[in-house]
């Protein structure tokens, strides 16, 4: 029998991630080439604007860690703030205004992710439908695909219109979540569950470090891949196509990595995904052709949301205090994201390309794989079943 209440939880969470992450955080990537050309933004400034969003993300994660009650209200507020700051990007033109708006948008996206993950994952667990967490995390890929399709449909439009359209989509999604998202019960783990989690918490230390390395390792390609593709001079229509592939490959990836994690352990699965992503990141500069870009886009999409899901799943299942650990991991991730675009932008301004920065990013992903691959791997607390995937 289909449990529509559990699916309501999952779909509300997925739409929240479409708005706050897929659009609010990542739509900057496909809009950046048109925006940079119209405003003569250099690589360094583009990197600073990207890093501002990630600095806000770090601050938002810290703020979200203090939210103990009213998680639903925090999620809804974060969604509407994300939608408004996204639309407002089209109404300004100065780098300082862009930095302020992207910082505020980063705060909003982190609040939605941290509070939403605690609320939705706990709600799904109460329903006995942990497997639907794959649908929840797939919202990131859906949002990336939706933003790519939007930019594609508006090909040739002024960069301001691209921001306005993205903001309108985000506002519609925010209203949908406000109507769909149930109120959480606030149920806390039992003392037995807390003891069992504490026994596994030693594995969280290397994962915490690996999660920060992942933030640095993925973000350079995730921010500048479309800019690199523009350098191939294959036509503007190719750029959103590459970004669309990132989103489409991300949608089923969470289910795939959840399945792999349930069988080989969450940490070993995390290590494998990190190594595969390193290959995809390196391909964008070692194979500087359309084929290389498509391979890079596919491998990036196929791993980066899966890595997020594996990391947060391990924190929820095995940390002594899951909400606090999710917040700490999000902050670690945020530090990596802040450093990545700034370093890449500065190196590109000096070298004329993103090769050195991208290869450094690939190396950090391999280090993340080493940190987690040799740990005693945590098994997922619940193995997906046919009922979970319904």
CSV table of C-alpha atoms in Angstrom, one decimal:
chain,number,residue,atom,x,y,z
A,1,UNK,CA,0.0,0.0,0.0
A,2,UNK,CA,1.4,3.4,-1.0
A,3,UNK,CA,2.2,5.6,2.0
A,4,UNK,CA,1.3,9.0,0.6
A,5,UNK,CA,2.2,10.8,3.9
A,6,UNK,CA,5.9,9.6,3.6
A,7,UNK,CA,6.0,10.6,-0.1
A,8,UNK,CA,4.6,14.0,1.0
A,9,UNK,CA,7.6,14.4,3.3
A,10,UNK,CA,10.0,13.3,0.6
A,11,UNK,CA,8.6,15.5,-2.2
A,12,UNK,CA,8.3,18.6,0.1
A,13,UNK,CA,12.0,18.1,1.0
A,14,UNK,CA,13.0,17.5,-2.7
A,15,UNK,CA,11.3,20.7,-3.8
A,16,UNK,CA,13.0,22.6,-1.0
A,17,UNK,CA,16.4,21.4,-2.3
A,18,UNK,CA,15.3,22.3,-5.9
A,19,UNK,CA,14.8,25.9,-4.7
A,20,UNK,CA,17.6,26.4,-2.2
A,21,UNK,CA,20.3,24.3,-3.7
A,22,UNK,CA,19.6,23.4,-7.4
A,23,UNK,CA,18.5,26.9,-8.2
A,24,UNK,CA,19.5,29.2,-5.3
A,25,UNK,CA,23.1,27.9,-5.1
A,26,UNK,CA,23.9,26.5,-8.5
A,27,UNK,CA,22.1,28.7,-11.0
A,28,UNK,CA,25.0,31.1,-10.8
A,29,UNK,CA,27.1,28.6,-12.9
A,30,UNK,CA,25.0,28.7,-16.1
A,31,UNK,CA,24.2,32.4,-15.8
A,32,UNK,CA,27.8,33.4,-15.2
A,33,UNK,CA,29.1,33.4,-18.8
A,34,UNK,CA,26.4,35.8,-20.1
A,35,UNK,CA,26.7,37.9,-16.9
A,36,UNK,CA,30.5,38.1,-17.1
A,37,UNK,CA,30.5,39.0,-20.8
A,38,UNK,CA,27.9,41.8,-20.3
A,39,UNK,CA,29.6,43.3,-17.2
A,40,UNK,CA,33.2,42.5,-18.1
A,41,UNK,CA,33.7,40.4,-14.9
A,42,UNK,CA,37.1,38.8,-14.7
A,43,UNK,CA,37.8,35.4,-13.4
A,44,UNK,CA,39.0,36.8,-10.0
A,45,UNK,CA,35.8,38.8,-9.4
A,46,UNK,CA,33.6,35.8,-10.6
A,47,UNK,CA,35.4,33.7,-8.0
A,48,UNK,CA,34.9,36.3,-5.2
A,49,UNK,CA,31.2,36.4,-6.0
A,50,UNK,CA,31.0,32.6,-5.9
A,51,UNK,CA,32.9,32.5,-2.6
A,52,UNK,CA,30.6,35.1,-1.1
A,53,UNK,CA,27.7,32.6,-1.5
A,54,UNK,CA,29.7,29.9,0.1
A,55,UNK,CA,30.7,32.2,3.0
A,56,UNK,CA,27.1,32.8,3.5
A,57,UNK,CA,26.5,29.1,3.4
A,58,UNK,CA,29.1,28.6,6.2
A,59,UNK,CA,27.4,31.3,8.3
A,60,UNK,CA,24.0,29.8,7.6
A,61,UNK,CA,25.2,26.4,8.7
A,62,UNK,CA,26.4,27.8,12.0
A,63,UNK,CA,23.1,29.7,12.5
A,64,UNK,CA,21.1,26.6,11.7
A,65,UNK,CA,23.0,24.6,14.3
A,66,UNK,CA,21.4,26.8,16.9
A,67,UNK,CA,17.8,26.0,15.8
A,68,UNK,CA,16.4,23.4,18.1
A,69,UNK,CA,12.7,24.0,17.5
A,70,UNK,CA,10.5,25.5,14.7
A,71,UNK,CA,12.6,23.7,12.1
A,72,UNK,CA,9.7,23.9,9.6
A,73,UNK,CA,9.4,27.7,10.1
A,74,UNK,CA,13.2,28.0,9.5
A,75,UNK,CA,13.0,26.0,6.3
A,76,UNK,CA,10.1,28.1,4.9
A,77,UNK,CA,11.8,31.4,5.8
A,78,UNK,CA,15.0,30.2,4.2
A,79,UNK,CA,13.2,29.2,1.0
A,80,UNK,CA,11.5,32.6,0.6
A,81,UNK,CA,14.8,34.4,1.3
A,82,UNK,CA,16.6,32.2,-1.3
A,83,UNK,CA,13.9,33.1,-3.9
A,84,UNK,CA,14.1,36.8,-3.2
A,85,UNK,CA,17.9,37.0,-3.2
A,86,UNK,CA,18.0,35.1,-6.5
A,87,UNK,CA,15.5,37.4,-8.2
A,88,UNK,CA,17.2,40.5,-6.8
A,89,UNK,CA,20.5,39.5,-8.6
A,90,UNK,CA,18.9,40.8,-11.8
A,91,UNK,CA,18.1,44.2,-10.2
A,92,UNK,CA,21.7,45.2,-9.4
A,93,UNK,CA,24.9,45.5,-11.4
A,94,UNK,CA,27.7,46.3,-9.0
A,95,UNK,CA,30.1,43.6,-7.7
A,96,UNK,CA,29.5,44.7,-4.1
A,97,UNK,CA,25.7,44.2,-4.5
A,98,UNK,CA,26.3,40.8,-6.1
A,99,UNK,CA,28.5,39.8,-3.1
A,100,UNK,CA,25.9,41.0,-0.6
A,101,UNK,CA,23.0,39.1,-2.3
A,102,UNK,CA,25.0,35.9,-2.9
A,103,UNK,CA,26.1,36.0,0.8
A,104,UNK,CA,22.5,36.3,1.9
A,105,UNK,CA,21.4,33.6,-0.5
A,106,UNK,CA,24.1,31.3,0.9
A,107,UNK,CA,22.8,31.8,4.4
A,108,UNK,CA,19.3,30.9,3.3
A,109,UNK,CA,20.4,27.7,1.4
A,110,UNK,CA,22.4,26.4,4.4
A,111,UNK,CA,19.4,26.9,6.7
A,112,UNK,CA,17.2,25.0,4.3
A,113,UNK,CA,19.6,22.1,4.0
A,114,UNK,CA,20.5,21.7,7.6
A,115,UNK,CA,17.1,22.3,9.1
A,116,UNK,CA,15.4,20.5,6.2
A,117,UNK,CA,17.6,17.4,6.5
A,118,UNK,CA,17.0,17.1,10.2
A,119,UNK,CA,13.2,17.5,9.7
A,120,UNK,CA,12.7,15.4,6.5
A,121,UNK,CA,15.1,12.6,7.3
A,122,UNK,CA,13.6,12.2,10.8
A,123,UNK,CA,10.1,12.3,9.4
A,124,UNK,CA,10.9,9.6,6.9
A,125,UNK,CA,12.5,7.5,9.6
A,126,UNK,CA,9.4,7.8,11.7
A,127,UNK,CA,7.4,6.5,8.7
A,128,UNK,CA,9.8,3.6,8.2
A,129,UNK,CA,10.6,4.9,4.8
A,130,UNK,CA,14.3,5.8,5.0
A,131,UNK,CA,14.7,4.7,1.3
A,132,UNK,CA,12.8,7.8,0.2
A,133,UNK,CA,15.7,9.9,1.3
A,134,UNK,CA,17.1,9.3,-2.2
A,135,UNK,CA,14.1,11.2,-3.6
A,136,UNK,CA,14.8,14.0,-1.1
A,137,UNK,CA,18.4,14.4,-2.1
A,138,UNK,CA,17.6,14.1,-5.7
A,139,UNK,CA,16.0,17.5,-5.4
A,140,UNK,CA,19.5,19.0,-5.9
A,141,UNK,CA,19.9,17.4,-9.3
A,142,UNK,CA,16.3,18.2,-10.3
A,143,UNK,CA,17.0,21.8,-9.5
A,144,UNK,CA,20.2,21.9,-11.5
A,145,UNK,CA,18.4,20.3,-14.5
A,146,UNK,CA,15.5,22.7,-14.1
A,147,UNK,CA,17.8,25.7,-14.0
A,148,UNK,CA,19.8,24.5,-17.0
A,149,UNK,CA,16.5,23.9,-19.0
A,150,UNK,CA,15.4,27.4,-18.0
A,151,UNK,CA,18.6,29.1,-19.2
A,152,UNK,CA,18.4,27.0,-22.4
A,153,UNK,CA,14.8,28.0,-23.0
A,154,UNK,CA,15.8,31.7,-22.6
A,155,UNK,CA,18.9,31.5,-24.8
A,156,UNK,CA,19.8,34.9,-26.0
A,157,UNK,CA,17.9,36.7,-23.2
A,158,UNK,CA,19.6,39.4,-21.1
A,159,UNK,CA,21.4,38.1,-18.1
A,160,UNK,CA,19.0,40.0,-15.8
A,161,UNK,CA,16.0,38.1,-17.2
A,162,UNK,CA,17.8,34.8,-16.4
A,163,UNK,CA,17.9,35.8,-12.7
A,164,UNK,CA,14.3,37.0,-12.7
A,165,UNK,CA,13.1,33.8,-14.2
A,166,UNK,CA,15.1,31.7,-11.7
A,167,UNK,CA,13.7,33.8,-8.9
A,168,UNK,CA,10.1,33.3,-10.1
A,169,UNK,CA,10.7,29.5,-10.2
A,170,UNK,CA,12.1,29.6,-6.7
A,171,UNK,CA,9.2,31.6,-5.4
A,172,UNK,CA,6.7,29.1,-6.9
A,173,UNK,CA,8.6,26.2,-5.3
A,174,UNK,CA,8.7,28.0,-1.9
A,175,UNK,CA,4.9,28.3,-1.9
A,176,UNK,CA,4.6,24.6,-2.8
A,177,UNK,CA,6.8,23.6,0.1
A,178,UNK,CA,4.9,25.8,2.5
A,179,UNK,CA,1.7,23.9,1.5
A,180,UNK,CA,3.3,20.4,1.5
A,181,UNK,CA,5.8,20.2,4.4
A,182,UNK,CA,4.4,18.6,7.5
A,183,UNK,CA,5.3,19.8,11.0
A,184,UNK,CA,7.9,17.5,12.6
A,185,UNK,CA,7.4,15.8,15.9
A,186,UNK,CA,10.8,16.7,17.3
A,187,UNK,CA,11.4,13.1,18.4
A,188,UNK,CA,14.9,12.6,19.8
A,189,UNK,CA,16.9,9.4,19.7
A,190,UNK,CA,16.5,7.0,22.6
A,191,UNK,CA,19.4,6.6,25.1
A,192,UNK,CA,20.2,3.2,23.5
A,193,UNK,CA,20.3,4.7,20.1
A,194,UNK,CA,22.6,7.5,21.4
A,195,UNK,CA,24.9,5.0,22.9
A,196,UNK,CA,25.1,2.9,19.7
A,197,UNK,CA,25.8,6.1,17.7
A,198,UNK,CA,28.5,7.2,20.1
A,199,UNK,CA,30.4,3.9,19.5
A,200,UNK,CA,30.6,4.8,15.8
A,201,UNK,CA,31.3,8.5,16.3
A,202,UNK,CA,35.1,8.0,16.0
A,203,UNK,CA,34.5,7.5,12.3
A,204,UNK,CA,33.0,10.9,12.1
A,205,UNK,CA,36.4,12.7,12.5
A,206,UNK,CA,38.0,11.7,9.2
A,207,UNK,CA,34.6,12.0,7.5
A,208,UNK,CA,34.4,15.6,8.8
A,209,UNK,CA,37.8,16.4,7.3
A,210,UNK,CA,36.9,14.6,4.1
A,211,UNK,CA,33.7,16.5,3.7
A,212,UNK,CA,35.6,19.8,3.8
A,213,UNK,CA,38.0,18.5,1.2
A,214,UNK,CA,35.0,17.4,-0.9
A,215,UNK,CA,33.7,21.0,-0.7
A,216,UNK,CA,36.9,22.3,-2.1
A,217,UNK,CA,37.3,19.5,-4.7
A,218,UNK,CA,34.0,19.7,-6.4
A,219,UNK,CA,33.2,23.4,-6.3
A,220,UNK,CA,35.8,24.7,-8.8
A,221,UNK,CA,34.5,22.6,-11.6
A,222,UNK,CA,30.9,23.1,-10.4
A,223,UNK,CA,31.4,26.9,-10.6
A,224,UNK,CA,33.6,27.3,-13.7
A,225,UNK,CA,32.8,24.3,-15.9
A,226,UNK,CA,30.4,26.3,-18.1
A,227,UNK,CA,32.9,29.2,-18.4
A,228,UNK,CA,35.5,26.7,-19.6
A,229,UNK,CA,33.0,25.3,-22.1
A,230,UNK,CA,32.4,28.8,-23.5
A,231,UNK,CA,36.2,28.9,-24.3
A,232,UNK,CA,35.7,26.0,-26.7
A,233,UNK,CA,33.6,28.3,-29.0
A,234,UNK,CA,31.0,25.7,-29.8
A,235,UNK,CA,28.0,27.9,-29.6
A,236,UNK,CA,26.0,29.3,-26.6
A,237,UNK,CA,23.6,26.4,-26.7
A,238,UNK,CA,26.3,23.9,-25.7
A,239,UNK,CA,26.8,25.6,-22.3
A,240,UNK,CA,23.4,24.9,-20.7
A,241,UNK,CA,23.5,21.4,-22.3
A,242,UNK,CA,26.6,20.6,-20.3
A,243,UNK,CA,25.0,21.9,-17.1
A,244,UNK,CA,21.9,19.9,-17.9
A,245,UNK,CA,23.9,16.7,-18.0
A,246,UNK,CA,25.2,17.6,-14.5
A,247,UNK,CA,21.7,17.8,-13.2
A,248,UNK,CA,20.3,14.8,-15.0
A,249,UNK,CA,23.1,12.5,-13.9
A,250,UNK,CA,22.7,13.8,-10.3
A,251,UNK,CA,19.0,12.8,-10.1
A,252,UNK,CA,19.4,9.0,-10.0
A,253,UNK,CA,22.8,9.1,-8.4
A,254,UNK,CA,21.5,9.4,-4.8
A,255,UNK,CA,19.5,6.1,-5.1
A,256,UNK,CA,22.6,4.4,-6.7
A,257,UNK,CA,25.0,5.6,-3.9
A,258,UNK,CA,22.5,4.7,-1.2
A,259,UNK,CA,22.3,1.2,-2.6
A,260,UNK,CA,26.1,1.0,-2.8
A,261,UNK,CA,26.5,2.4,0.7
A,262,UNK,CA,24.1,-0.2,2.2
A,263,UNK,CA,26.2,-3.0,0.8
A,264,UNK,CA,29.8,-1.9,1.1
A,265,UNK,CA,29.4,0.6,4.0
A,266,UNK,CA,28.9,4.3,3.9
A,267,UNK,CA,32.6,5.3,4.3
A,268,UNK,CA,33.9,3.0,1.7
A,269,UNK,CA,31.2,4.1,-0.7
A,270,UNK,CA,32.1,7.7,0.1
A,271,UNK,CA,35.8,7.0,-0.7
A,272,UNK,CA,34.8,5.4,-4.1
A,273,UNK,CA,32.6,8.3,-5.0
A,274,UNK,CA,35.4,10.8,-4.1
A,275,UNK,CA,37.8,8.9,-6.3
A,276,UNK,CA,35.4,8.8,-9.3
A,277,UNK,CA,34.7,12.5,-8.9
A,278,UNK,CA,38.4,13.3,-8.9
A,279,UNK,CA,38.6,11.6,-12.4
A,280,UNK,CA,35.7,13.8,-13.6
A,281,UNK,CA,37.1,17.0,-12.2
A,282,UNK,CA,40.5,16.3,-13.8
A,283,UNK,CA,38.9,15.4,-17.1
A,284,UNK,CA,37.6,19.0,-17.6
A,285,UNK,CA,41.2,20.2,-18.0
A,286,UNK,CA,43.2,17.2,-19.1
A,287,UNK,CA,40.8,16.6,-21.9
A,288,UNK,CA,39.9,20.2,-23.0
A,289,UNK,CA,37.3,19.3,-25.6
A,290,UNK,CA,33.6,18.9,-25.7
A,291,UNK,CA,33.9,15.2,-25.0
A,292,UNK,CA,36.0,15.9,-22.0
A,293,UNK,CA,33.5,18.5,-20.7
A,294,UNK,CA,30.6,16.0,-21.2
A,295,UNK,CA,32.5,13.3,-19.3
A,296,UNK,CA,33.4,15.8,-16.5
A,297,UNK,CA,29.8,16.9,-16.3
A,298,UNK,CA,28.4,13.4,-16.1
A,299,UNK,CA,30.9,12.2,-13.4
A,300,UNK,CA,30.5,15.4,-11.4
A,301,UNK,CA,26.7,15.0,-11.4
A,302,UNK,CA,26.9,11.3,-10.7
A,303,UNK,CA,28.9,11.8,-7.5
A,304,UNK,CA,28.6,15.2,-5.8
A,305,UNK,CA,25.0,14.9,-4.6
A,306,UNK,CA,25.7,11.2,-3.7
A,307,UNK,CA,28.6,12.3,-1.6
A,308,UNK,CA,26.4,14.8,0.2
A,309,UNK,CA,23.8,12.1,0.8
A,310,UNK,CA,26.3,9.6,2.0
A,311,UNK,CA,28.0,12.1,4.4
A,312,UNK,CA,24.8,13.3,5.9
A,313,UNK,CA,23.4,9.8,6.1
A,314,UNK,CA,26.5,8.7,8.1
A,315,UNK,CA,26.1,11.7,10.4
A,316,UNK,CA,22.4,11.0,11.0
A,317,UNK,CA,22.9,7.3,11.5
A,318,UNK,CA,26.1,7.2,13.6
A,319,UNK,CA,26.9,10.5,15.2
A,320,UNK,CA,26.0,10.8,18.9
A,321,UNK,CA,24.2,14.2,18.2
A,322,UNK,CA,23.1,14.0,14.5
A,323,UNK,CA,21.7,17.6,14.1
A,324,UNK,CA,24.9,19.0,15.5
A,325,UNK,CA,27.1,16.8,13.4
A,326,UNK,CA,25.1,17.7,10.2
A,327,UNK,CA,25.7,21.3,11.0
A,328,UNK,CA,29.5,20.8,11.7
A,329,UNK,CA,29.8,18.9,8.4
A,330,UNK,CA,28.0,21.6,6.5
A,331,UNK,CA,30.4,24.1,8.0
A,332,UNK,CA,33.4,22.0,7.1
A,333,UNK,CA,32.0,21.7,3.6
A,334,UNK,CA,31.4,25.5,3.5
A,335,UNK,CA,35.0,26.3,4.4
A,336,UNK,CA,36.1,24.2,1.4
A,337,UNK,CA,33.6,25.9,-0.9
A,338,UNK,CA,34.8,29.4,0.2
A,339,UNK,CA,38.4,28.7,-0.5
A,340,UNK,CA,37.8,26.9,-3.8
A,341,UNK,CA,36.4,29.6,-6.1
A,342,UNK,CA,38.7,32.2,-4.7
A,343,UNK,CA,41.8,30.1,-5.2
A,344,UNK,CA,40.6,29.1,-8.7
A,345,UNK,CA,39.8,32.7,-9.7
A,346,UNK,CA,43.1,34.0,-8.5
A,347,UNK,CA,45.1,31.2,-10.2
A,348,UNK,CA,43.2,31.6,-13.4
A,349,UNK,CA,43.8,35.3,-13.4
A,350,UNK,CA,47.6,34.7,-13.2
A,351,UNK,CA,47.8,31.6,-15.5
A,352,UNK,CA,45.0,32.3,-17.9
A,353,UNK,CA,43.2,29.0,-17.3
A,354,UNK,CA,41.8,26.8,-14.6
A,355,UNK,CA,44.1,23.8,-15.1
A,356,UNK,CA,46.3,24.2,-12.0
A,357,UNK,CA,43.4,24.9,-9.7
A,358,UNK,CA,41.4,22.0,-11.1
A,359,UNK,CA,44.2,19.5,-10.7
A,360,UNK,CA,44.7,20.7,-7.1
A,361,UNK,CA,41.0,20.1,-6.6
A,362,UNK,CA,41.3,16.6,-8.0
A,363,UNK,CA,44.1,15.9,-5.6
A,364,UNK,CA,42.0,17.0,-2.6
A,365,UNK,CA,39.3,14.6,-3.6
A,366,UNK,CA,41.8,11.7,-3.7
A,367,UNK,CA,42.9,12.7,-0.2
A,368,UNK,CA,39.3,12.6,0.9
A,369,UNK,CA,39.0,9.1,-0.6
A,370,UNK,CA,42.1,8.0,1.4
A,371,UNK,CA,40.8,9.5,4.7
A,372,UNK,CA,37.5,7.5,4.5
A,373,UNK,CA,38.5,4.4,2.5
A,374,UNK,CA,40.7,3.0,5.3
A,375,UNK,CA,38.2,3.6,8.1
A,376,UNK,CA,36.1,0.9,9.6
A,377,UNK,CA,33.1,1.5,7.4
A,378,UNK,CA,29.7,2.4,8.9
A,379,UNK,CA,26.9,0.3,7.6
A,380,UNK,CA,23.7,2.1,6.8
A,381,UNK,CA,21.2,1.6,9.6
A,382,UNK,CA,18.5,0.5,7.1
A,383,UNK,CA,18.9,-1.3,3.9
A,384,UNK,CA,16.6,0.0,1.1
A,385,UNK,CA,13.8,-2.3,0.2
A,386,UNK,CA,11.3,-2.5,-2.5
A,387,UNK,CA,8.8,-0.7,-0.3
A,388,UNK,CA,11.3,2.1,0.4
A,389,UNK,CA,11.7,2.7,-3.3
A,390,UNK,CA,8.0,2.7,-4.1
